PDB file of C-alpha atoms in Angstrom:
ATOM      1  CA  MET A  40      13.518 -58.380 -20.897  1.00 80.00           C
ATOM      2  CA  LYS A  41      10.580 -56.012 -21.184  1.00 92.00           C
ATOM      3  CA  LYS A  42      10.218 -53.760 -24.203  1.00 97.00           C
ATOM      4  CA  ILE A  43       7.900 -50.834 -23.447  1.00 98.00           C
ATOM      5  CA  ALA A  44       5.755 -48.850 -25.896  1.00 99.00           C
ATOM      6  CA  VAL A  45       4.070 -45.522 -25.121  1.00 99.00           C
ATOM      7  CA  LEU A  46       0.595 -44.960 -26.565  1.00 99.00           C
ATOM      8  CA  THR A  47      -1.458 -41.763 -26.524  1.00 99.00           C
ATOM      9  CA  ASP A  48      -4.167 -40.181 -28.685  1.00 98.00           C
ATOM     10  CA  SER A  49      -4.661 -36.959 -30.627  1.00 97.00           C
ATOM     11  CA  GLY A  50      -6.178 -35.215 -27.599  1.00 97.00           C
ATOM     12  CA  SER A  51      -2.527 -34.672 -26.664  1.00 98.00           C
ATOM     13  CA  GLY A  52      -1.951 -32.551 -29.762  1.00 96.00           C
ATOM     14  CA  ILE A  53       0.959 -34.810 -30.740  1.00 96.00           C
ATOM     15  CA  SER A  54       0.892 -35.142 -34.521  1.00 93.00           C
ATOM     16  CA  GLN A  55       1.629 -38.377 -36.327  1.00 93.00           C
ATOM     17  CA  ASN A  56       4.976 -36.948 -37.497  1.00 94.00           C
ATOM     18  CA  GLU A  57       5.918 -35.909 -33.959  1.00 96.00           C
ATOM     19  CA  ALA A  58       4.880 -39.303 -32.637  1.00 97.00           C
ATOM     20  CA  ASN A  59       7.096 -41.031 -35.189  1.00 96.00           C
ATOM     21  CA  GLU A  60      10.057 -38.810 -34.280  1.00 97.00           C
ATOM     22  CA  LEU A  61       9.555 -39.403 -30.552  1.00 97.00           C
ATOM     23  CA  GLY A  62       8.931 -43.129 -30.871  1.00 98.00           C
ATOM     24  CA  ILE A  63       5.415 -42.752 -29.457  1.00 99.00           C
ATOM     25  CA  PHE A  64       2.311 -44.431 -30.872  1.00 98.00           C
ATOM     26  CA  ALA A  65      -0.621 -42.030 -31.347  1.00 97.00           C
ATOM     27  CA  LEU A  66      -4.263 -42.918 -31.969  1.00 97.00           C
ATOM     28  CA  PRO A  67      -6.247 -40.371 -33.994  1.00 96.00           C
ATOM     29  CA  LEU A  68      -9.592 -39.547 -32.408  1.00 97.00           C
ATOM     30  CA  LEU A  69     -12.513 -38.885 -34.745  1.00 97.00           C
ATOM     31  CA  VAL A  70     -14.056 -35.543 -35.709  1.00 95.00           C
ATOM     32  CA  MET A  71     -17.438 -35.401 -37.451  1.00 95.00           C
ATOM     33  CA  VAL A  72     -18.466 -32.338 -39.459  1.00 93.00           C
ATOM     34  CA  ASP A  73     -21.389 -32.021 -41.894  1.00 92.00           C
ATOM     35  CA  GLY A  74     -21.930 -35.769 -41.996  1.00 92.00           C
ATOM     36  CA  LYS A  75     -18.283 -36.583 -42.731  1.00 95.00           C
ATOM     37  CA  THR A  76     -15.909 -38.350 -40.341  1.00 96.00           C
ATOM     38  CA  TYR A  77     -12.223 -37.430 -40.196  1.00 95.00           C
ATOM     39  CA  GLN A  78      -9.269 -38.904 -38.331  1.00 95.00           C
ATOM     40  CA  ASP A  79      -7.897 -36.078 -36.217  1.00 94.00           C
ATOM     41  CA  GLY A  80      -4.433 -35.048 -37.360  1.00 91.00           C
ATOM     42  CA  VAL A  81      -4.549 -37.426 -40.330  1.00 92.00           C
ATOM     43  CA  GLU A  82      -7.535 -36.429 -42.457  1.00 94.00           C
ATOM     44  CA  ILE A  83      -8.194 -33.061 -40.813  1.00 92.00           C
ATOM     45  CA  GLN A  84      -5.599 -30.623 -39.488  1.00 91.00           C
ATOM     46  CA  LEU A  85      -5.821 -28.007 -36.771  1.00 91.00           C
ATOM     47  CA  ASP A  86      -6.103 -25.019 -39.118  1.00 93.00           C
ATOM     48  CA  GLU A  87      -8.918 -26.705 -41.042  1.00 94.00           C
ATOM     49  CA  LEU A  88     -10.876 -27.381 -37.857  1.00 92.00           C
ATOM     50  CA  TYR A  89     -10.394 -23.801 -36.659  1.00 93.00           C
ATOM     51  CA  ALA A  90     -11.652 -22.555 -40.045  1.00 94.00           C
ATOM     52  CA  MET A  91     -14.783 -24.666 -39.598  1.00 93.00           C
ATOM     53  CA  LEU A  92     -15.325 -23.151 -36.151  1.00 92.00           C
ATOM     54  CA  THR A  93     -14.931 -19.688 -37.671  1.00 92.00           C
ATOM     55  CA  ASP A  94     -17.713 -20.641 -40.102  1.00 93.00           C
ATOM     56  CA  LYS A  95     -19.901 -21.435 -37.052  1.00 89.00           C
ATOM     57  CA  LYS A  96     -19.894 -25.171 -37.673  1.00 90.00           C
ATOM     58  CA  HIS A  97     -20.355 -27.433 -34.646  1.00 88.00           C
ATOM     59  CA  PRO A  98     -18.092 -30.488 -34.994  1.00 92.00           C
ATOM     60  CA  LYS A  99     -18.704 -33.597 -32.947  1.00 92.00           C
ATOM     61  CA  THR A 100     -16.052 -36.021 -31.756  1.00 93.00           C
ATOM     62  CA  SER A 101     -15.788 -39.723 -31.105  1.00 94.00           C
ATOM     63  CA  THR A 102     -13.424 -42.364 -29.831  1.00 95.00           C
ATOM     64  CA  PRO A 103     -11.509 -44.234 -32.572  1.00 94.00           C
ATOM     65  CA  LEU A 104     -13.192 -47.276 -34.039  1.00 93.00           C
ATOM     66  CA  TYR A 105     -12.594 -50.241 -31.736  1.00 95.00           C
ATOM     67  CA  GLN A 106     -10.890 -52.155 -34.547  1.00 96.00           C
ATOM     68  CA  SER A 107      -8.407 -49.299 -35.006  1.00 96.00           C
ATOM     69  CA  ILE A 108      -7.470 -49.494 -31.336  1.00 98.00           C
ATOM     70  CA  GLU A 109      -7.062 -53.254 -31.447  1.00 97.00           C
ATOM     71  CA  ASN A 110      -5.037 -52.992 -34.673  1.00 97.00           C
ATOM     72  CA  ILE A 111      -2.494 -50.582 -33.187  1.00 98.00           C
ATOM     73  CA  LEU A 112      -2.084 -52.771 -30.091  1.00 98.00           C
ATOM     74  CA  VAL A 113      -1.550 -55.851 -32.268  1.00 98.00           C
ATOM     75  CA  LYS A 114       0.977 -53.860 -34.322  1.00 98.00           C
ATOM     76  CA  ILE A 115       2.808 -52.878 -31.132  1.00 98.00           C
ATOM     77  CA  LYS A 116       2.930 -56.511 -30.009  1.00 98.00           C
ATOM     78  CA  ASN A 117       4.144 -57.686 -33.423  1.00 98.00           C
ATOM     79  CA  LEU A 118       6.981 -55.149 -33.212  1.00 98.00           C
ATOM     80  CA  GLY A 119       8.250 -57.023 -30.176  1.00 97.00           C
ATOM     81  CA  TYR A 120       6.904 -54.865 -27.365  1.00 98.00           C
ATOM     82  CA  THR A 121       5.873 -56.706 -24.209  1.00 98.00           C
ATOM     83  CA  ASP A 122       4.222 -53.784 -22.394  1.00 98.00           C
ATOM     84  CA  VAL A 123       2.226 -50.683 -23.315  1.00 99.00           C
ATOM     85  CA  ILE A 124       1.954 -47.554 -21.199  1.00 99.00           C
ATOM     86  CA  ALA A 125      -1.237 -45.910 -22.451  1.00 99.00           C
ATOM     87  CA  LEU A 126      -2.026 -42.247 -21.775  1.00 99.00           C
ATOM     88  CA  PRO A 127      -5.313 -41.463 -23.528  1.00 98.00           C
ATOM     89  CA  LEU A 128      -7.611 -38.492 -23.067  1.00 97.00           C
ATOM     90  CA  THR A 129      -9.080 -38.634 -19.558  1.00 96.00           C
ATOM     91  CA  SER A 130     -11.781 -41.211 -18.938  1.00 96.00           C
ATOM     92  CA  GLY A 131     -13.954 -38.388 -17.602  1.00 92.00           C
ATOM     93  CA  LEU A 132     -14.346 -37.013 -21.125  1.00 91.00           C
ATOM     94  CA  SER A 133     -13.824 -39.953 -23.473  1.00 93.00           C
ATOM     95  CA  SER A 134     -14.530 -43.682 -23.722  1.00 95.00           C
ATOM     96  CA  THR A 135     -11.165 -44.227 -25.442  1.00 96.00           C
ATOM     97  CA  PHE A 136      -9.727 -45.137 -22.031  1.00 97.00           C
ATOM     98  CA  GLN A 137     -12.151 -48.049 -21.621  1.00 97.00           C
ATOM     99  CA  SER A 138     -11.797 -49.144 -25.251  1.00 97.00           C
ATOM    100  CA  ILE A 139      -8.019 -49.437 -24.884  1.00 98.00           C
ATOM    101  CA  SER A 140      -8.488 -51.566 -21.773  1.00 98.00           C
ATOM    102  CA  ILE A 141     -10.748 -54.023 -23.605  1.00 97.00           C
ATOM    103  CA  ALA A 142      -8.657 -54.090 -26.793  1.00 97.00           C
ATOM    104  CA  ALA A 143      -5.455 -54.867 -24.866  1.00 97.00           C
ATOM    105  CA  GLN A 144      -7.061 -58.026 -23.526  1.00 96.00           C
ATOM    106  CA  GLU A 145      -7.923 -59.081 -27.071  1.00 94.00           C
ATOM    107  CA  ALA A 146      -4.397 -58.282 -28.257  1.00 95.00           C
ATOM    108  CA  ASN A 147      -2.949 -60.171 -25.267  1.00 95.00           C
ATOM    109  CA  ILE A 148      -0.393 -57.516 -24.345  1.00 97.00           C
ATOM    110  CA  ASN A 149       0.536 -56.164 -20.913  1.00 98.00           C
ATOM    111  CA  LEU A 150      -1.242 -52.836 -20.466  1.00 98.00           C
ATOM    112  CA  HIS A 151      -0.434 -50.074 -17.982  1.00 99.00           C
ATOM    113  CA  LEU A 152      -3.396 -47.726 -18.444  1.00 99.00           C
ATOM    114  CA  ILE A 153      -2.978 -44.321 -16.846  1.00 99.00           C
ATOM    115  CA  ASP A 154      -5.669 -41.683 -16.462  1.00 98.00           C
ATOM    116  CA  VAL A 155      -4.107 -38.237 -16.916  1.00 98.00           C
ATOM    117  CA  TYR A 156      -7.363 -36.640 -15.651  1.00 98.00           C
ATOM    118  CA  SER A 157      -6.870 -33.969 -18.296  1.00 97.00           C
ATOM    119  CA  THR A 158      -6.007 -33.475 -21.947  1.00 97.00           C
ATOM    120  CA  CYS A 159      -3.969 -31.251 -24.295  1.00 98.00           C
ATOM    121  CA  MET A 160      -0.536 -30.344 -22.913  1.00 98.00           C
ATOM    122  CA  ILE A 161      -0.854 -32.279 -19.637  1.00 98.00           C
ATOM    123  CA  GLN A 162      -1.469 -35.387 -21.736  1.00 98.00           C
ATOM    124  CA  ASN A 163       1.284 -34.317 -24.150  1.00 98.00           C
ATOM    125  CA  HIS A 164       3.741 -33.702 -21.292  1.00 98.00           C
ATOM    126  CA  CYS A 165       3.031 -37.105 -19.748  1.00 99.00           C
ATOM    127  CA  ALA A 166       3.436 -38.975 -23.042  1.00 99.00           C
ATOM    128  CA  ARG A 167       6.791 -37.292 -23.672  1.00 99.00           C
ATOM    129  CA  LEU A 168       7.905 -37.918 -20.094  1.00 99.00           C
ATOM    130  CA  ALA A 169       6.948 -41.581 -20.366  1.00 99.00           C
ATOM    131  CA  GLN A 170       8.974 -41.994 -23.564  1.00 99.00           C
ATOM    132  CA  LYS A 171      11.943 -40.153 -22.020  1.00 99.00           C
ATOM    133  CA  LEU A 172      11.938 -42.508 -19.026  1.00 99.00           C
ATOM    134  CA  VAL A 173      11.572 -45.544 -21.289  1.00 98.00           C
ATOM    135  CA  ASN A 174      14.549 -44.315 -23.336  1.00 98.00           C
ATOM    136  CA  GLU A 175      16.508 -44.118 -20.067  1.00 98.00           C
ATOM    137  CA  ASN A 176      15.735 -47.829 -19.530  1.00 97.00           C
ATOM    138  CA  LYS A 177      13.616 -47.218 -16.441  1.00 98.00           C
ATOM    139  CA  GLU A 178      11.546 -50.156 -15.201  1.00 97.00           C
ATOM    140  CA  VAL A 179       7.898 -50.005 -16.247  1.00 98.00           C
ATOM    141  CA  GLU A 180       6.767 -49.763 -12.604  1.00 98.00           C
ATOM    142  CA  ASP A 181       9.061 -46.772 -12.056  1.00 98.00           C
ATOM    143  CA  VAL A 182       7.706 -45.036 -15.161  1.00 99.00           C
ATOM    144  CA  VAL A 183       4.124 -45.595 -14.040  1.00 99.00           C
ATOM    145  CA  ASN A 184       4.879 -44.329 -10.525  1.00 99.00           C
ATOM    146  CA  GLU A 185       6.531 -41.170 -11.829  1.00 98.00           C
ATOM    147  CA  LEU A 186       3.631 -40.474 -14.183  1.00 99.00           C
ATOM    148  CA  ASN A 187       1.101 -40.903 -11.395  1.00 98.00           C
ATOM    149  CA  ARG A 188       3.167 -38.579  -9.199  1.00 97.00           C
ATOM    150  CA  VAL A 189       3.175 -35.676 -11.660  1.00 97.00           C
ATOM    151  CA  ILE A 190      -0.453 -36.227 -12.675  1.00 98.00           C
ATOM    152  CA  GLY A 191      -1.491 -36.043  -9.024  1.00 96.00           C
ATOM    153  CA  VAL A 192       0.064 -32.586  -8.778  1.00 94.00           C
ATOM    154  CA  SER A 193      -1.330 -31.051 -11.955  1.00 96.00           C
ATOM    155  CA  ASN A 194      -4.312 -28.900 -12.794  1.00 96.00           C
ATOM    156  CA  THR A 195      -6.108 -27.388 -15.760  1.00 97.00           C
ATOM    157  CA  ILE A 196      -8.182 -24.218 -15.567  1.00 96.00           C
ATOM    158  CA  ILE A 197     -10.407 -23.453 -18.556  1.00 95.00           C
ATOM    159  CA  LEU A 198     -11.809 -20.025 -19.436  1.00 94.00           C
ATOM    160  CA  PRO A 199     -14.247 -20.489 -22.332  1.00 90.00           C
ATOM    161  CA  ASN A 200     -15.748 -17.597 -24.247  1.00 85.00           C
ATOM    162  CA  ASP A 201     -18.455 -19.328 -26.312  1.00 74.00           C
ATOM    163  CA  LEU A 202     -20.457 -21.616 -24.023  1.00 71.00           C
ATOM    164  CA  ASP A 203     -22.619 -23.010 -26.843  1.00 72.00           C
ATOM    165  CA  TYR A 204     -19.959 -25.557 -27.794  1.00 67.00           C
ATOM    166  CA  LEU A 205     -19.570 -26.877 -24.249  1.00 69.00           C
ATOM    167  CA  LYS A 206     -23.362 -27.007 -23.924  1.00 63.00           C
ATOM    168  CA  GLN A 207     -23.824 -28.895 -27.190  1.00 69.00           C
ATOM    169  CA  GLY A 208     -21.094 -31.373 -26.292  1.00 60.00           C
ATOM    170  CA  GLY A 209     -22.715 -32.096 -22.934  1.00 60.00           C
ATOM    171  CA  ARG A 210     -19.761 -30.623 -21.012  1.00 57.00           C
ATOM    172  CA  LEU A 211     -21.953 -27.847 -19.563  1.00 58.00           C
ATOM    173  CA  THR A 212     -25.673 -28.062 -18.825  1.00 52.00           C
ATOM    174  CA  PRO A 213     -28.006 -25.972 -21.032  1.00 55.00           C
ATOM    175  CA  LEU A 214     -29.354 -24.204 -17.943  1.00 48.00           C
ATOM    176  CA  ALA A 215     -25.899 -23.245 -16.693  1.00 56.00           C
ATOM    177  CA  ALA A 216     -24.918 -22.012 -20.155  1.00 55.00           C
ATOM    178  CA  SER A 217     -28.128 -19.979 -20.530  1.00 55.00           C
ATOM    179  CA  LEU A 218     -27.804 -18.385 -17.096  1.00 52.00           C
ATOM    180  CA  ALA A 219     -24.154 -17.550 -17.714  1.00 57.00           C
ATOM    181  CA  SER A 220     -25.008 -15.829 -21.000  1.00 60.00           C
ATOM    182  CA  MET A 221     -28.030 -14.031 -19.545  1.00 57.00           C
ATOM    183  CA  PHE A 222     -26.180 -12.573 -16.559  1.00 55.00           C
ATOM    184  CA  LYS A 223     -22.859 -12.025 -18.361  1.00 69.00           C
ATOM    185  CA  ILE A 224     -21.143 -14.496 -16.049  1.00 78.00           C
ATOM    186  CA  ARG A 225     -17.716 -15.889 -16.856  1.00 83.00           C
ATOM    187  CA  PRO A 226     -17.439 -19.488 -15.622  1.00 85.00           C
ATOM    188  CA  VAL A 227     -14.033 -20.649 -14.443  1.00 90.00           C
ATOM    189  CA  LEU A 228     -13.788 -24.384 -15.106  1.00 90.00           C
ATOM    190  CA  GLN A 229     -11.339 -26.956 -13.765  1.00 92.00           C
ATOM    191  CA  LEU A 230     -10.152 -30.374 -14.922  1.00 94.00           C
ATOM    192  CA  ASN A 231      -7.999 -32.507 -12.635  1.00 95.00           C
ATOM    193  CA  GLN A 232      -7.727 -35.653 -10.535  1.00 96.00           C
ATOM    194  CA  ASN A 233      -9.941 -34.257  -7.765  1.00 94.00           C
ATOM    195  CA  VAL A 234     -12.901 -34.012 -10.166  1.00 92.00           C
ATOM    196  CA  LEU A 235     -11.998 -37.348 -11.819  1.00 92.00           C
ATOM    197  CA  GLY A 236     -11.174 -35.775 -15.166  1.00 92.00           C
ATOM    198  CA  LYS A 237     -14.615 -34.232 -15.617  1.00 89.00           C
ATOM    199  CA  ILE A 238     -15.090 -30.538 -16.342  1.00 86.00           C
ATOM    200  CA  ASP A 239     -16.285 -28.881 -13.146  1.00 85.00           C
ATOM    201  CA  VAL A 240     -17.264 -25.282 -12.375  1.00 85.00           C
ATOM    202  CA  LEU A 241     -14.667 -23.828 -10.014  1.00 88.00           C
ATOM    203  CA  SER A 242     -16.194 -20.366  -9.783  1.00 86.00           C
ATOM    204  CA  LYS A 243     -18.197 -17.700 -11.621  1.00 86.00           C
ATOM    205  CA  VAL A 244     -17.109 -14.097 -12.080  1.00 89.00           C
ATOM    206  CA  ARG A 245     -18.211 -11.066 -14.071  1.00 85.00           C
ATOM    207  CA  THR A 246     -15.219 -10.151 -16.224  1.00 87.00           C
ATOM    208  CA  ASP A 247     -12.559 -11.915 -18.233  1.00 87.00           C
ATOM    209  CA  ARG A 248      -9.817 -10.200 -16.223  1.00 90.00           C
ATOM    210  CA  LYS A 249     -11.265 -11.432 -12.923  1.00 93.00           C
ATOM    211  CA  ALA A 250     -11.646 -14.936 -14.344  1.00 92.00           C
ATOM    212  CA  LEU A 251      -8.005 -14.950 -15.380  1.00 93.00           C
ATOM    213  CA  GLU A 252      -6.827 -13.586 -12.035  1.00 94.00           C
ATOM    214  CA  LEU A 253      -8.870 -16.207 -10.173  1.00 93.00           C
ATOM    215  CA  ALA A 254      -7.466 -18.974 -12.382  1.00 92.00           C
ATOM    216  CA  ILE A 255      -3.874 -17.933 -11.764  1.00 92.00           C
ATOM    217  CA  ASP A 256      -4.416 -17.363  -8.028  1.00 93.00           C
ATOM    218  CA  THR A 257      -5.973 -20.836  -7.724  1.00 91.00           C
ATOM    219  CA  LEU A 258      -3.042 -22.467  -9.484  1.00 90.00           C
ATOM    220  CA  ASP A 259      -0.507 -20.385  -7.581  1.00 90.00           C
ATOM    221  CA  GLU A 260      -1.893 -21.559  -4.224  1.00 90.00           C
ATOM    222  CA  THR A 261      -1.072 -25.159  -5.152  1.00 87.00           C
ATOM    223  CA  PHE A 262       2.105 -24.783  -7.170  1.00 89.00           C
ATOM    224  CA  LYS A 263       4.029 -21.807  -5.741  1.00 83.00           C
ATOM    225  CA  ASN A 264       6.425 -24.078  -3.830  1.00 83.00           C
ATOM    226  CA  HIS A 265       6.964 -26.496  -6.714  1.00 87.00           C
ATOM    227  CA  LYS A 266       9.137 -26.492  -9.793  1.00 91.00           C
ATOM    228  CA  VAL A 267       6.499 -26.418 -12.513  1.00 95.00           C
ATOM    229  CA  ARG A 268       5.903 -26.393 -16.213  1.00 97.00           C
ATOM    230  CA  ILE A 269       3.128 -23.999 -17.287  1.00 97.00           C
ATOM    231  CA  TYR A 270       1.248 -24.445 -20.538  1.00 98.00           C
ATOM    232  CA  ILE A 271      -1.049 -21.707 -21.815  1.00 98.00           C
ATOM    233  CA  ILE A 272      -3.412 -23.333 -24.304  1.00 98.00           C
ATOM    234  CA  HIS A 273      -5.873 -21.536 -26.538  1.00 98.00           C
ATOM    235  CA  SER A 274      -8.116 -21.670 -29.587  1.00 96.00           C
ATOM    236  CA  ALA A 275      -7.387 -18.431 -31.488  1.00 95.00           C
ATOM    237  CA  ALA A 276      -7.244 -16.374 -28.268  1.00 95.00           C
ATOM    238  CA  ASP A 277      -3.919 -14.606 -28.811  1.00 96.00           C
ATOM    239  CA  GLU A 278      -4.699 -11.461 -26.796  1.00 95.00           C
ATOM    240  CA  ARG A 279      -5.883 -13.473 -23.790  1.00 95.00           C
ATOM    241  CA  CYS A 280      -2.667 -15.531 -23.963  1.00 97.00           C
ATOM    242  CA  VAL A 281      -0.550 -12.380 -23.707  1.00 96.00           C
ATOM    243  CA  MET A 282      -2.546 -11.228 -20.679  1.00 96.00           C
ATOM    244  CA  ALA A 283      -2.207 -14.647 -19.028  1.00 96.00           C
ATOM    245  CA  LYS A 284       1.537 -14.767 -19.585  1.00 97.00           C
ATOM    246  CA  GLU A 285       2.009 -11.254 -18.184  1.00 96.00           C
ATOM    247  CA  LEU A 286       0.019 -12.123 -15.051  1.00 95.00           C
ATOM    248  CA  LEU A 287       1.995 -15.326 -14.527  1.00 96.00           C
ATOM    249  CA  ILE A 288       5.304 -13.479 -14.804  1.00 96.00           C
ATOM    250  CA  SER A 289       4.015 -10.822 -12.370  1.00 95.00           C
ATOM    251  CA  LYS A 290       3.428 -13.677  -9.900  1.00 92.00           C
ATOM    252  CA  GLY A 291       7.111 -14.547 -10.087  1.00 92.00           C
ATOM    253  CA  TYR A 292       7.023 -17.414 -12.575  1.00 94.00           C
ATOM    254  CA  SER A 293       9.960 -17.532 -14.961  1.00 94.00           C
ATOM    255  CA  GLU A 294       9.218 -16.916 -18.614  1.00 96.00           C
ATOM    256  CA  ALA A 295      11.357 -19.986 -19.348  1.00 96.00           C
ATOM    257  CA  CYS A 296       8.815 -22.315 -17.707  1.00 97.00           C
ATOM    258  CA  ILE A 297       5.853 -20.888 -19.673  1.00 98.00           C
ATOM    259  CA  SER A 298       4.916 -21.893 -23.215  1.00 98.00           C
ATOM    260  CA  ILE A 299       1.891 -21.211 -25.416  1.00 98.00           C
ATOM    261  CA  HIS A 300       0.158 -23.865 -27.530  1.00 98.00           C
ATOM    262  CA  ALA A 301      -2.945 -24.261 -29.670  1.00 96.00           C
ATOM    263  CA  ILE A 302      -5.730 -26.402 -28.234  1.00 95.00           C
ATOM    264  CA  ALA A 303      -5.838 -29.743 -30.059  1.00 92.00           C
ATOM    265  CA  ALA A 304      -8.490 -29.952 -32.787  1.00 91.00           C
ATOM    266  CA  VAL A 305     -10.559 -32.654 -31.130  1.00 92.00           C
ATOM    267  CA  ILE A 306     -10.707 -30.585 -27.915  1.00 92.00           C
ATOM    268  CA  ALA A 307     -11.384 -27.274 -29.684  1.00 92.00           C
ATOM    269  CA  SER A 308     -14.449 -28.957 -31.186  1.00 91.00           C
ATOM    270  CA  HIS A 309     -15.927 -28.776 -27.664  1.00 88.00           C
ATOM    271  CA  THR A 310     -14.540 -25.425 -26.507  1.00 90.00           C
ATOM    272  CA  GLY A 311     -15.135 -23.339 -29.621  1.00 89.00           C
ATOM    273  CA  LEU A 312     -12.888 -20.424 -30.515  1.00 93.00           C
ATOM    274  CA  ASP A 313     -11.427 -17.846 -28.122  1.00 94.00           C
ATOM    275  CA  CYS A 314     -11.048 -20.375 -25.322  1.00 94.00           C
ATOM    276  CA  LEU A 315      -8.105 -20.013 -22.952  1.00 97.00           C
ATOM    277  CA  GLY A 316      -6.684 -22.674 -20.684  1.00 97.00           C
ATOM    278  CA  ILE A 317      -3.819 -22.725 -18.203  1.00 98.00           C
ATOM    279  CA  GLN A 318      -2.211 -26.041 -17.334  1.00 97.00           C
ATOM    280  CA  PHE A 319       0.286 -26.548 -14.491  1.00 96.00           C
ATOM    281  CA  ILE A 320       2.237 -29.751 -13.925  1.00 96.00           C
ATOM    282  CA  VAL A 321       5.157 -30.414 -11.594  1.00 94.00           C
ATOM    283  CA  GLU A 322       8.516 -31.371 -13.028  1.00 88.00           C
TER     284      GLU A 322
END
């Protein structure tokens, strides 16, 4: 009989304590600041990272050490698991996806590697859903199929305020960032399966309000006939969150399906502060 483990990473925002409570295995990604390397969520916490961003520091991030990935897969196998459903940060933004694939071969364990084509609460949602289905004794193939179904009908819209962080991290070209700043343009970015989990410019507008309206209209076109879960994610952008929630409710979305969350530390390292994101995923 198969015994299935669920593995994710700290891009999901799932803490080590939460992972333990849920029965999920979570790999800490790495954050580098001022020449020091920290395990995300273990050696550096969200509030500490946000404080560093407030001090205008520019953290860098990295995939976990390969040995750490192999070690957790060996641990999973030694605990009696036969299969691992892995839901790392999208392969479009991180090499963790590929590292898990290689390490699973070394650990000699059955791997079901799923690209969420996103991060933060989409990744979080999928990891929790996977564990829920495993707890219900679903077959591994059924779990994988359900995850791929919801991922295929999900989307993330990102509304950054400080483009320097995206530029430095290589997520936005220097020219695009410079032109946006020069002409006071607000880029509306997307992250989904259609763009293979890579940050792509959806549109450019002049004001924050127009950017937010465009983001919600874009999502509404796809999801208005679906039962959805809506995650508003942000890095110290409380006022923008309130505006986003009000606009979503005005579109007819129930307040019960909307929740607000902080952007995970390893992701905020690339977005900077005052970044707003809206994530839709079908239920």
